[in-house]
Amino acid sequence: MFPDLGEFRLVQKILDGSVKMKEQGPAFRSWLNAGDDAAIFDGWLATKDLSVEGTHFRMDWSSPEQAVEKHIVSNVSDISAMGGRPRLALFGLCVNKNWSADVRERVTRAVADGFARRGIALIGGDTVAADNVGMFSTTLLGVQAGPKPFLRSGAKPGDSIYVAGTLGKSAAGLWILMNHPELAAEYPDLVAYHLSPKIHEEAGAVLAEIEFGAVPAGVAFPDIEACAVPAGAVLPENRRIGACMDISDGLSSELNHLSISSQVKMVVEESAIPVDEGVKALCSRFGLNPLEFALNGGEEYELLFTSPEKNDIFQGKQSLLGNVYRVGQVQEGSGVFMHKISGSEENILAQAWSHL
């Protein structure tokens, strides 16, 4: 029998709240090396994100539950961006030795609950402790919701560029906390989105449904992953979804990722960029540029994708996909450009946050 050590009690509390692992492998088998939002091995989508205290979350700003939720969302969005759903997780926890017993307990419950609510089985991990810093680490495995994953390299000239959801919220929330924390209660939606973003986690799977058409008879969506493609089946020739990725490092950076991966030119319209109304209000009050938040603010986690189809194919799916905004077009060439309201054209450079 193991001794009654704190580490074992903590791990057991997390495992006690976990859902059971389903003995079911991916229906769609493919392989993909590093370079997209997730790699794929024998059908399993695989991604990994770290959240470090002081860099990704602060316990004087966040509740333990918010910090854990933000971490889980950052992983789930990668699986969604590939057109998949998360299924299994390996979780690593570095406990800050300065955390109180209450904070440790709440982190533990939040981890167990956060994965369980999403039907994600915890199948292993590790626990350590460190002075003055905490950290969450997740390796997340998912399954494709359709026969092919979505890739950053799928954009074609003539595609429209779409964004799911409004932009700038997380960066604006961070700006408030850093510059005017006394006003946080006046902008609760922006602050809450930065601390614990709520995204449409089924969006990638919904796009897979749009791309691959009707679900086979007798199988109700969202259980499409349970249906293998019959031998000799021909996938649809007419693409409905092209490239796809999540907006974790900011729209400017993600557009450049798509441009480079797909070897195309991306042109967006300044007037079409869906700046969140709360961000506009904040910027108006303090004389800030809302485009700066929308273009270069990260940690949005909603999807950026391309499609040759018109916007109306996404109508009626807002509950799972969110509002979809057409922001520009894919063209022959290279680079990312923005047509300004003034009539000029501006080269949009990647403004991704660097940890190094």
Coordinates of C-alpha atoms in Angstrom, one line a residue:
M1 CA 0.0 0.0 0.0
F2 CA 1.3 3.5 -0.9
P3 CA 1.9 5.9 2.0
D4 CA -0.6 8.7 2.5
L5 CA 1.4 11.3 0.7
G6 CA 0.0 14.6 -0.5
E7 CA 1.0 14.0 -4.2
F8 CA -0.9 10.7 -4.3
R9 CA -4.0 12.3 -2.7
L10 CA -3.9 15.1 -5.3
V11 CA -3.6 12.8 -8.2
Q12 CA -6.3 10.5 -6.9
K13 CA -8.7 13.5 -6.6
I14 CA -8.2 14.3 -10.3
L15 CA -8.6 10.7 -11.4
D16 CA -11.7 10.2 -9.3
G17 CA -13.4 13.0 -11.3
S18 CA -12.3 11.7 -14.7
V19 CA -14.5 10.1 -17.3
K20 CA -13.8 6.5 -18.4
M21 CA -11.7 5.9 -21.4
K22 CA -13.7 4.5 -24.4
E23 CA -12.1 1.5 -26.0
Q24 CA -12.6 2.9 -29.5
G25 CA -9.9 4.0 -31.9
P26 CA -10.2 6.7 -34.6
A27 CA -12.5 5.8 -37.5
F28 CA -10.4 7.8 -40.0
R29 CA -6.7 6.9 -40.3
S30 CA -4.1 9.4 -41.4
W31 CA -0.6 10.6 -40.6
L32 CA 0.7 14.2 -40.4
N33 CA 4.0 15.5 -39.1
A34 CA 4.5 18.8 -37.2
G35 CA 3.5 22.1 -38.7
D36 CA -0.2 22.4 -38.2
D37 CA -2.3 23.0 -35.1
A38 CA -1.9 19.3 -34.4
A39 CA 0.1 16.3 -35.6
I40 CA -1.7 13.1 -36.6
F41 CA -0.5 9.5 -36.0
D42 CA -2.6 6.6 -37.2
G43 CA -5.7 8.8 -37.0
W44 CA -5.1 10.4 -33.6
L45 CA -4.8 14.2 -33.6
A46 CA -2.1 15.2 -31.1
T47 CA -1.3 18.6 -29.6
K48 CA 0.4 20.0 -26.6
D49 CA 0.2 23.3 -24.8
L50 CA 1.8 24.7 -21.6
S51 CA 0.4 27.4 -19.3
V52 CA 3.0 29.0 -17.0
E53 CA 2.1 31.2 -14.1
G54 CA 3.2 34.8 -14.6
T55 CA 3.1 34.3 -18.4
H56 CA -0.3 32.8 -19.3
F57 CA -2.1 33.3 -16.0
R58 CA -1.8 35.1 -12.7
M59 CA -3.5 34.0 -9.6
D60 CA -4.0 37.6 -8.4
W61 CA -6.1 38.1 -11.6
S62 CA -7.6 34.7 -12.2
S63 CA -9.5 32.3 -10.1
P64 CA -8.0 28.8 -10.0
E65 CA -11.0 27.7 -12.1
Q66 CA -10.4 30.4 -14.8
A67 CA -6.7 29.6 -15.0
V68 CA -7.4 25.9 -15.6
E69 CA -10.2 26.6 -18.1
K70 CA -8.0 28.8 -20.2
H71 CA -5.4 26.1 -20.3
I72 CA -7.8 23.5 -21.4
V73 CA -9.4 25.7 -24.1
S74 CA -6.0 26.5 -25.6
N75 CA -5.5 22.7 -26.2
V76 CA -9.1 22.0 -27.3
S77 CA -9.0 24.8 -29.9
D78 CA -6.1 23.1 -31.6
I79 CA -8.0 19.9 -32.0
S80 CA -11.1 21.8 -33.3
A81 CA -8.9 23.6 -35.9
M82 CA -8.1 20.3 -37.5
G83 CA -11.8 19.4 -37.8
G84 CA -11.7 17.1 -34.7
R85 CA -13.0 16.4 -31.2
P86 CA -10.8 15.8 -28.1
R87 CA -10.9 12.4 -26.5
L88 CA -7.9 11.6 -24.3
A89 CA -5.5 13.7 -22.3
L90 CA -2.2 13.4 -20.4
F91 CA -2.0 16.2 -17.8
G92 CA 1.1 17.6 -16.0
L93 CA 0.7 19.8 -13.0
C94 CA 3.5 21.9 -11.4
V95 CA 2.2 23.1 -8.1
N96 CA 3.4 26.5 -6.9
K97 CA 4.6 25.9 -3.3
N98 CA 3.2 29.3 -2.4
W99 CA -0.3 28.3 -3.4
S100 CA -2.6 27.9 -0.4
A101 CA -4.3 24.6 0.4
D102 CA -7.6 26.2 -1.0
V103 CA -6.0 27.1 -4.3
R104 CA -4.5 23.6 -4.7
E105 CA -7.9 22.0 -3.9
R106 CA -9.7 24.3 -6.4
V107 CA -7.1 23.6 -9.1
T108 CA -7.5 19.9 -8.6
R109 CA -11.3 20.1 -8.9
A110 CA -11.1 22.3 -11.9
V111 CA -8.8 20.0 -13.8
A112 CA -11.0 17.0 -13.1
D113 CA -14.2 18.9 -13.9
G114 CA -12.9 20.7 -17.0
F115 CA -11.8 17.5 -18.8
A116 CA -14.9 15.5 -17.6
R117 CA -17.4 18.1 -18.9
R118 CA -15.9 17.7 -22.3
G119 CA -15.9 13.9 -22.3
I120 CA -12.1 13.8 -22.2
A121 CA -10.6 10.9 -20.4
L122 CA -7.5 11.5 -18.3
I123 CA -5.2 8.6 -19.0
G124 CA -2.0 9.8 -17.2
G125 CA 0.4 12.6 -16.4
D126 CA 2.7 13.8 -13.7
T127 CA 2.8 16.1 -10.7
V128 CA 5.7 18.2 -9.3
A129 CA 6.2 21.3 -7.2
A130 CA 8.3 24.4 -7.6
D131 CA 9.2 27.6 -5.8
N132 CA 7.2 30.7 -6.9
V133 CA 5.7 29.3 -10.1
G134 CA 2.9 26.9 -11.2
M135 CA 2.3 25.3 -14.5
F136 CA -0.2 23.2 -16.4
S137 CA 0.8 21.0 -19.3
T138 CA -1.5 18.9 -21.4
T139 CA -1.0 16.5 -24.3
L140 CA -4.4 16.2 -25.9
L141 CA -5.5 13.5 -28.3
G142 CA -8.5 13.8 -30.5
V143 CA -10.2 12.2 -33.5
Q144 CA -11.2 13.6 -36.9
A145 CA -14.8 14.3 -37.4
G146 CA -14.5 13.7 -41.1
P147 CA -12.4 11.6 -43.5
K148 CA -9.8 14.4 -43.9
P149 CA -8.3 16.8 -41.4
F150 CA -8.2 20.6 -42.1
L151 CA -4.7 21.9 -42.8
R152 CA -3.1 25.3 -42.9
S153 CA -2.1 24.5 -46.5
G154 CA -5.6 24.1 -47.9
A155 CA -6.3 27.7 -49.0
K156 CA -6.8 28.3 -52.8
P157 CA -7.0 31.4 -54.9
G158 CA -10.6 32.5 -55.1
D159 CA -11.4 31.3 -51.5
S160 CA -13.0 33.7 -49.1
I161 CA -11.4 34.2 -45.7
Y162 CA -13.6 33.8 -42.7
V163 CA -13.3 34.4 -39.0
A164 CA -15.6 32.8 -36.4
G165 CA -16.4 35.3 -33.7
T166 CA -15.4 38.9 -33.0
L167 CA -11.8 39.9 -32.4
G168 CA -9.7 41.8 -29.9
K169 CA -11.5 40.6 -26.7
S170 CA -8.6 38.8 -24.9
A171 CA -6.0 41.5 -25.7
A172 CA -8.4 44.2 -24.6
G173 CA -9.1 42.4 -21.3
L174 CA -5.3 42.1 -20.7
W175 CA -4.9 45.8 -21.4
I176 CA -7.5 46.6 -18.8
L177 CA -5.8 44.4 -16.2
M178 CA -2.4 45.8 -16.9
N179 CA -3.3 49.5 -17.2
H180 CA -6.6 50.1 -15.3
P181 CA -7.4 47.1 -13.1
E182 CA -9.7 49.4 -11.1
L183 CA -12.0 49.4 -14.1
A184 CA -12.3 45.7 -14.6
A185 CA -15.8 45.6 -13.3
E186 CA -16.8 48.1 -16.0
Y187 CA -15.6 45.7 -18.7
P188 CA -16.5 42.3 -17.3
D189 CA -16.9 40.5 -20.7
L190 CA -13.5 41.6 -22.0
V191 CA -11.7 40.7 -18.7
A192 CA -13.5 37.4 -18.4
Y193 CA -12.6 36.5 -22.0
H194 CA -8.9 37.1 -21.3
L195 CA -9.0 35.1 -18.1
S196 CA -11.1 32.2 -19.3
P197 CA -12.2 32.4 -23.0
K198 CA -15.5 30.8 -24.0
I199 CA -15.2 29.5 -27.5
H200 CA -17.3 27.3 -29.8
E201 CA -15.5 24.1 -29.2
E202 CA -17.6 22.2 -31.7
A203 CA -16.8 24.6 -34.6
G204 CA -14.2 22.4 -36.3
A205 CA -16.4 19.4 -36.2
V206 CA -19.3 21.5 -37.6
L207 CA -17.0 22.6 -40.5
A208 CA -16.2 18.9 -41.1
E209 CA -20.0 18.2 -41.4
I210 CA -20.3 21.1 -43.9
E211 CA -17.3 19.8 -45.8
F212 CA -18.2 16.2 -46.1
G213 CA -21.9 16.4 -46.4
A214 CA -24.6 14.3 -44.9
V215 CA -23.8 11.9 -42.1
P216 CA -24.4 8.2 -43.1
A217 CA -27.9 6.8 -42.5
G218 CA -28.5 5.7 -38.9
V219 CA -25.7 7.8 -37.4
A220 CA -26.7 11.1 -35.8
F221 CA -24.3 14.0 -35.8
P222 CA -22.1 14.7 -33.7
D223 CA -21.2 11.0 -33.7
I224 CA -19.8 11.2 -37.3
E225 CA -16.4 10.0 -36.0
A226 CA -17.9 6.6 -35.4
C227 CA -18.4 6.1 -39.1
A228 CA -15.6 4.8 -41.1
V229 CA -15.4 5.7 -44.8
P230 CA -16.5 2.6 -46.9
A231 CA -13.7 1.0 -48.9
G232 CA -13.6 2.6 -52.4
A233 CA -15.6 5.6 -51.3
V234 CA -14.9 8.8 -53.2
L235 CA -14.6 12.0 -51.2
P236 CA -16.4 15.1 -52.5
E237 CA -14.4 16.9 -55.3
N238 CA -15.9 20.3 -54.6
R239 CA -14.2 21.8 -51.5
R240 CA -16.4 23.7 -49.1
I241 CA -13.7 24.3 -46.5
G242 CA -10.1 25.1 -47.4
A243 CA -7.4 26.0 -44.8
C244 CA -8.2 26.2 -41.1
M245 CA -6.4 27.1 -37.9
D246 CA -7.2 28.7 -34.5
I247 CA -6.4 32.3 -33.6
S248 CA -4.0 31.9 -30.7
D249 CA -1.3 34.3 -31.7
G250 CA -3.4 37.0 -33.3
L251 CA -5.1 37.5 -36.7
S252 CA -2.0 39.1 -38.3
S253 CA 0.2 36.1 -37.4
E254 CA -2.3 33.5 -38.3
L255 CA -3.0 35.0 -41.7
N256 CA 0.7 34.9 -42.4
H257 CA 0.8 31.3 -41.3
L258 CA -1.9 30.4 -43.8
S259 CA -0.3 32.5 -46.6
I260 CA 3.1 30.7 -46.2
S261 CA 1.6 27.2 -45.7
S262 CA -0.8 27.5 -48.7
Q263 CA 1.6 29.6 -50.8
V264 CA -1.0 32.2 -51.6
K265 CA -1.7 35.9 -51.0
M266 CA -4.2 36.8 -48.4
V267 CA -6.1 40.1 -48.7
V268 CA -8.4 41.4 -45.9
E269 CA -10.7 44.4 -45.8
E270 CA -10.3 46.8 -42.9
S271 CA -14.0 47.5 -42.9
A272 CA -14.8 43.8 -42.6
I273 CA -12.6 42.8 -39.7
P274 CA -15.1 42.0 -36.9
V275 CA -13.8 44.1 -34.0
D276 CA -15.7 43.3 -30.9
E277 CA -18.1 46.0 -29.8
G278 CA -16.7 46.0 -26.3
V279 CA -13.2 46.6 -27.7
K280 CA -14.5 49.5 -29.7
A281 CA -16.0 51.1 -26.6
L282 CA -12.8 50.7 -24.6
C283 CA -10.7 52.1 -27.4
S284 CA -13.1 55.1 -27.9
R285 CA -12.8 55.9 -24.2
F286 CA -9.0 55.8 -24.0
G287 CA -8.0 56.9 -27.5
L288 CA -6.7 53.5 -28.6
N289 CA -6.7 51.8 -32.0
P290 CA -9.2 48.9 -32.1
L291 CA -7.5 47.4 -35.1
E292 CA -4.3 46.9 -33.0
F293 CA -6.3 44.6 -30.6
A294 CA -8.1 42.8 -33.5
L295 CA -5.1 42.2 -35.7
N296 CA -2.4 41.6 -33.1
G297 CA -4.2 40.4 -30.0
G298 CA -3.8 36.7 -29.3
E299 CA -5.6 34.1 -27.2
E300 CA -8.8 34.4 -29.1
Y301 CA -8.9 30.6 -29.9
E302 CA -11.8 30.9 -32.4
L303 CA -11.3 29.6 -35.9
L304 CA -9.8 31.3 -39.0
F305 CA -10.6 29.4 -42.2
T306 CA -11.1 29.7 -45.9
S307 CA -13.9 28.5 -48.2
P308 CA -15.0 28.9 -51.8
E309 CA -18.5 29.1 -50.6
K310 CA -20.7 32.1 -49.7
N311 CA -21.4 33.0 -46.1
D312 CA -24.9 31.6 -46.2
I313 CA -23.7 27.9 -45.9
F314 CA -22.9 28.7 -42.3
Q315 CA -26.3 30.1 -41.4
G316 CA -28.3 28.1 -38.9
K317 CA -25.2 26.7 -37.3
Q318 CA -24.4 29.6 -35.0
S319 CA -25.1 27.8 -31.8
L320 CA -22.1 25.4 -32.5
L321 CA -20.1 27.5 -34.9
G322 CA -20.6 31.0 -33.8
N323 CA -21.2 34.0 -36.0
V324 CA -19.1 33.8 -39.1
Y325 CA -17.6 36.9 -40.8
R326 CA -16.1 37.1 -44.3
V327 CA -13.0 39.3 -43.9
G328 CA -11.2 39.0 -47.3
Q329 CA -10.1 36.8 -50.2
V330 CA -7.3 34.5 -51.1
Q331 CA -5.4 35.5 -54.3
E332 CA -2.5 34.3 -56.4
G333 CA 0.8 35.5 -55.0
S334 CA 2.3 35.7 -51.5
G335 CA 2.1 37.8 -48.3
V336 CA -0.8 39.4 -46.3
F337 CA -2.3 42.7 -47.2
M338 CA -5.2 44.9 -45.9
H339 CA -7.3 47.2 -48.0
K340 CA -7.7 50.3 -45.8
I341 CA -10.9 52.2 -45.6
S342 CA -8.9 55.2 -47.0
G343 CA -8.3 53.2 -50.2
S344 CA -4.6 52.4 -49.6
E345 CA -3.2 48.9 -49.2
E346 CA -1.0 48.0 -46.2
N347 CA 1.3 45.0 -45.9
I348 CA 0.3 43.1 -42.7
L349 CA 3.3 41.6 -40.9
A350 CA 3.1 38.8 -38.3
Q351 CA 3.0 40.3 -34.8
A352 CA 3.0 37.0 -32.9
W353 CA 3.9 37.0 -29.2
S354 CA 7.3 35.4 -28.6
H355 CA 8.2 33.6 -25.4
L356 CA 11.9 33.7 -26.2

